[in-house]
């Protein structure tokens, strides 16, 4: 998704903005741009002579490196600027549609994340008043609208505020003007803005990763808030014009967490981090000797959770697959009926939600627009909303009634890996906790916890042992056009996840299916060329999955099987076998998904795909 970076202070703005934009590249984008305000000086020592300044804008379709080339020869004396990476919504990726956009007079520049839904109506009115538009974007319309309000005694903040009162939609915006050369105005509704507070300098960003190397002190804007930022002050009000006092909070992410640390790609680094991220998801939450779990963020909601007639879980993408596993766990251990739904479907179908319902909202980023909207809808209808979120301080984390952080650390690769295993780990903790509040015995609780605590070592073992066979599979199947992934029970959502991983980064068409459903249709796809990945470890449905494997074999499908270390029967059924250690059924997804992540990673790499920034995709989808 789009990224925003801004700087005002005593240093050159350009390198800070470019470095920030590079930090945001992982979010996915198709063009980049920068706007710089430069004061006019008379004596060469940077003492402003008048209030006059120039506004320079450079922008292009393509990557930040291309923007860097474009601005190479510009004087780098500006100490105020804003930069943007755009992920196209209104208007194709092009130089013209890239941000920043200017108002009618060319004195204001704006960068914008989100979508202005009523932009056509506003545009029509402005065109009638003689405005001329260059791009196809909703953002340019907002720039012109701000321009309409600017002047006649109204300062930049007031102009932005009044314009935002007219728009319907979502925005994170940053606005500068050559007529107000000592300030940046930013605002948010539905799209994050974080303000970095420095020493005689301030920063803005849509993601703290962009500014963490400069300051660790930040202010998170809430929806409907606007901030006026100078080099030594930050003033915040609501869009309705009420002054608000914001707390300065400390960023928790570490710099090394957002660097590759010797790995070729973030995705590979994040796959290899899983022994420690799964451990971190459990840290301080497990009481081994009592066979029980403590989740501090749910402490105030335990009576409601215990008495819930139904649990709803909503999420998108990989988080949705983790939610499906969560359903199986919660129903097995806590015996509470669970419904899982794509957030994008939930919000638009007038779902039945009653006051006794509890909704778990699963999101790595905590910013996914559909998931956020589903949560708001459920809250509006009286449900208790609890987040299972990675990014600390994200919108879902802040707007939910409580929840559990997964503590996976920043996930930069667009393909979600470590967040998935941490989400599933948290679901296991939650299920044990609720189970123990109901009928799960201490003995069973202890056994589950023992198995949980063994997972980090077992993931390590898979990482160390599976790469050679995965490399062989990649060589053999790199030209395949299709893959089928099959699993049953707890491993059915893993089949979905394996297929999603392969599609999104290697662009090979893949489908995940419940193994037994194959005979109701997809079996027609199987021929001598079709690679079929079956997740078949020793679990409650192992024998059933063996029958499904036989069905594939009988039709000539090329079997790649994820099997338990001790399985002696599987070798003669499969073309390739990837081994994983034994654990209880419920926890198998945390192990069985690891080889599938590696398979998609090495397949994408072999095919020359951009692993960390796959085409058309964004890390966090902050538009509907
Ligand atoms: O940040 P979220 O967990 O809410 O994101 C949900 C999906 O957009 C995300 O999982 C997406 O499907 C990933 N690209 C999957 O690898």
Tab-separated table of N, CA and C in Angstrom, residues 392-449:
chain	number	residue	atom	x	y	z
A	392	UNK	N	2.185	-3.439	17.274
A	392	UNK	CA	1.806	-2.765	18.509
A	392	UNK	C	1.346	-1.337	18.180
A	393	UNK	N	0.242	-0.931	18.756
A	393	UNK	CA	-0.254	0.429	18.545
A	393	UNK	C	-1.023	0.605	17.249
A	394	UNK	N	-1.223	-0.481	16.488
A	394	UNK	CA	-1.960	-0.368	15.226
A	394	UNK	C	-3.435	-0.081	15.519
A	395	UNK	N	-4.171	0.252	14.471
A	395	UNK	CA	-5.551	0.698	14.686
A	395	UNK	C	-6.408	-0.399	15.310
A	396	UNK	N	-6.283	-1.623	14.814
A	396	UNK	CA	-7.102	-2.702	15.388
A	396	UNK	C	-6.708	-2.922	16.844
A	397	UNK	N	-5.409	-2.848	17.116
A	397	UNK	CA	-4.963	-3.030	18.514
A	397	UNK	C	-5.585	-1.959	19.399
A	398	UNK	N	-5.670	-0.743	18.872
A	398	UNK	CA	-6.164	0.339	19.728
A	398	UNK	C	-7.684	0.388	19.809
A	399	UNK	N	-8.340	0.003	18.732
A	399	UNK	CA	-9.806	0.119	18.761
A	399	UNK	C	-10.511	-1.113	19.319
A	400	UNK	N	-9.778	-2.228	19.449
A	400	UNK	CA	-10.424	-3.423	19.987
A	400	UNK	C	-10.602	-3.252	21.499
A	401	UNK	N	-11.495	-4.074	22.075
A	401	UNK	CA	-11.766	-3.943	23.514
A	401	UNK	C	-10.676	-4.591	24.353
A	402	UNK	N	-9.838	-5.359	23.731
A	402	UNK	CA	-8.744	-6.046	24.423
A	402	UNK	C	-8.094	-6.949	23.413
A	403	UNK	N	-7.177	-7.785	23.855
A	403	UNK	CA	-6.601	-8.706	22.880
A	403	UNK	C	-5.240	-9.222	23.284
A	404	UNK	N	-4.621	-9.859	22.306
A	404	UNK	CA	-3.352	-10.530	22.553
A	404	UNK	C	-2.396	-10.144	21.429
A	405	UNK	N	-1.258	-9.603	21.771
A	405	UNK	CA	-0.234	-9.372	20.755
A	405	UNK	C	0.476	-10.694	20.467
A	406	UNK	N	0.833	-10.894	19.193
A	406	UNK	CA	1.513	-12.152	18.864
A	406	UNK	C	3.028	-12.018	19.021
A	407	UNK	N	3.541	-10.792	19.133
A	407	UNK	CA	4.964	-10.535	19.406
A	407	UNK	C	5.901	-11.187	18.392
A	408	UNK	N	5.531	-11.139	17.103
A	408	UNK	CA	6.401	-11.743	16.081
A	408	UNK	C	7.474	-10.761	15.597
A	409	UNK	N	7.400	-9.503	16.018
A	409	UNK	CA	8.343	-8.500	15.504
A	409	UNK	C	7.932	-8.095	14.101
A	410	UNK	N	8.560	-7.029	13.552
A	410	UNK	CA	8.131	-6.539	12.236
A	410	UNK	C	8.208	-7.625	11.161
A	411	UNK	N	7.144	-7.766	10.409
A	411	UNK	CA	7.145	-8.694	9.269
A	411	UNK	C	7.186	-7.832	8.017
A	412	UNK	N	8.299	-7.931	7.296
A	412	UNK	CA	8.536	-7.035	6.163
A	412	UNK	C	8.171	-7.718	4.842
A	413	UNK	N	8.502	-8.995	4.693
A	413	UNK	CA	8.155	-9.726	3.460
A	413	UNK	C	6.646	-9.649	3.252
A	414	UNK	N	6.241	-9.398	2.014
A	414	UNK	CA	4.797	-9.297	1.754
A	414	UNK	C	4.103	-10.626	2.059
A	415	UNK	N	4.793	-11.727	1.764
A	415	UNK	CA	4.203	-13.027	2.081
A	415	UNK	C	4.330	-13.264	3.590
A	416	UNK	N	3.214	-13.422	4.222
A	416	UNK	CA	3.213	-13.573	5.682
A	416	UNK	C	3.671	-14.980	6.056
A	417	UNK	N	4.637	-15.063	6.953
A	417	UNK	CA	5.151	-16.381	7.362
A	417	UNK	C	5.156	-16.494	8.882
A	418	UNK	N	6.041	-15.704	9.514
A	418	UNK	CA	6.162	-15.849	10.969
A	418	UNK	C	4.905	-15.372	11.679
A	419	UNK	N	4.167	-14.438	11.080
A	419	UNK	CA	2.925	-13.992	11.736
A	419	UNK	C	1.941	-15.155	11.811
A	420	UNK	N	1.918	-15.974	10.745
A	420	UNK	CA	0.975	-17.104	10.721
A	420	UNK	C	1.254	-18.069	11.877
A	421	UNK	N	2.505	-18.499	12.017
A	421	UNK	CA	2.789	-19.490	13.073
A	421	UNK	C	2.565	-18.882	14.462
A	422	UNK	N	2.810	-17.572	14.592
A	422	UNK	CA	2.566	-16.941	15.897
A	422	UNK	C	1.066	-16.809	16.164
A	423	UNK	N	0.299	-16.503	15.114
A	423	UNK	CA	-1.163	-16.419	15.297
A	423	UNK	C	-1.714	-17.774	15.734
A	424	UNK	N	-1.234	-18.846	15.079
A	424	UNK	CA	-1.733	-20.181	15.428
A	424	UNK	C	-1.304	-20.535	16.863
A	425	UNK	N	-0.088	-20.139	17.224
A	425	UNK	CA	0.379	-20.390	18.593
A	425	UNK	C	-0.532	-19.679	19.600
A	426	UNK	N	-0.889	-18.436	19.296
A	426	UNK	CA	-1.767	-17.688	20.218
A	426	UNK	C	-3.142	-18.346	20.290
A	427	UNK	N	-3.639	-18.850	19.154
A	427	UNK	CA	-4.917	-19.574	19.202
A	427	UNK	C	-4.808	-20.809	20.094
A	428	UNK	N	-3.654	-21.479	20.041
A	428	UNK	CA	-3.482	-22.651	20.901
A	428	UNK	C	-3.520	-22.221	22.372
A	429	UNK	N	-2.832	-21.114	22.686
A	429	UNK	CA	-2.829	-20.624	24.075
A	429	UNK	C	-4.257	-20.275	24.509
A	430	UNK	N	-4.954	-19.576	23.646
A	430	UNK	CA	-6.320	-19.143	23.948
A	430	UNK	C	-7.230	-20.357	24.181
A	431	UNK	N	-7.073	-21.362	23.331
A	431	UNK	CA	-7.929	-22.544	23.438
A	431	UNK	C	-7.638	-23.312	24.722
A	432	UNK	N	-6.364	-23.396	25.066
A	432	UNK	CA	-6.027	-24.089	26.325
A	432	UNK	C	-6.603	-23.288	27.503
A	433	UNK	N	-6.429	-21.958	27.443
A	433	UNK	CA	-6.928	-21.121	28.542
A	433	UNK	C	-8.435	-21.307	28.717
A	434	UNK	N	-9.172	-21.217	27.607
A	434	UNK	CA	-10.630	-21.360	27.710
A	434	UNK	C	-11.016	-22.796	28.067
A	435	UNK	N	-10.259	-23.735	27.508
A	435	UNK	CA	-10.519	-25.145	27.821
A	435	UNK	C	-10.379	-25.393	29.313
A	436	UNK	N	-9.317	-24.832	29.897
A	436	UNK	CA	-9.087	-25.045	31.341
A	436	UNK	C	-10.189	-24.378	32.159
A	437	UNK	N	-10.788	-23.298	31.637
A	437	UNK	CA	-11.900	-22.649	32.350
A	437	UNK	C	-13.161	-23.499	32.245
A	438	UNK	N	-13.134	-24.457	31.326
A	438	UNK	CA	-14.303	-25.326	31.144
A	438	UNK	C	-13.922	-26.742	31.605
A	439	UNK	N	-13.735	-27.655	30.664
A	439	UNK	CA	-13.576	-29.032	31.145
A	439	UNK	C	-12.194	-29.651	30.892
A	440	UNK	N	-11.271	-28.877	30.352
A	440	UNK	CA	-9.939	-29.460	30.084
A	440	UNK	C	-9.205	-29.705	31.403
A	441	UNK	N	-8.701	-30.930	31.578
A	441	UNK	CA	-8.060	-31.277	32.864
A	441	UNK	C	-6.652	-30.688	32.949
A	442	UNK	N	-6.141	-30.636	34.176
A	442	UNK	CA	-4.768	-30.172	34.395
A	442	UNK	C	-3.802	-31.069	33.616
A	443	UNK	N	-4.053	-32.360	33.661
A	443	UNK	CA	-3.144	-33.300	32.990
A	443	UNK	C	-3.106	-33.026	31.483
A	444	UNK	N	-4.297	-32.853	30.908
A	444	UNK	CA	-4.337	-32.581	29.458
A	444	UNK	C	-3.717	-31.224	29.139
A	445	UNK	N	-3.984	-30.245	30.021
A	445	UNK	CA	-3.396	-28.917	29.839
A	445	UNK	C	-1.872	-29.001	29.838
A	446	UNK	N	-1.340	-29.792	30.776
A	446	UNK	CA	0.128	-29.932	30.867
A	446	UNK	C	0.691	-30.594	29.611
A	447	UNK	N	-0.028	-31.583	29.116
A	447	UNK	CA	0.465	-32.294	27.922
A	447	UNK	C	0.505	-31.340	26.717
A	448	UNK	N	-0.538	-30.543	26.604
A	448	UNK	CA	-0.572	-29.582	25.492
A	448	UNK	C	0.564	-28.572	25.620
A	449	UNK	N	0.780	-28.122	26.845
A	449	UNK	CA	1.841	-27.121	27.040
A	449	UNK	C	3.213	-27.731	26.754
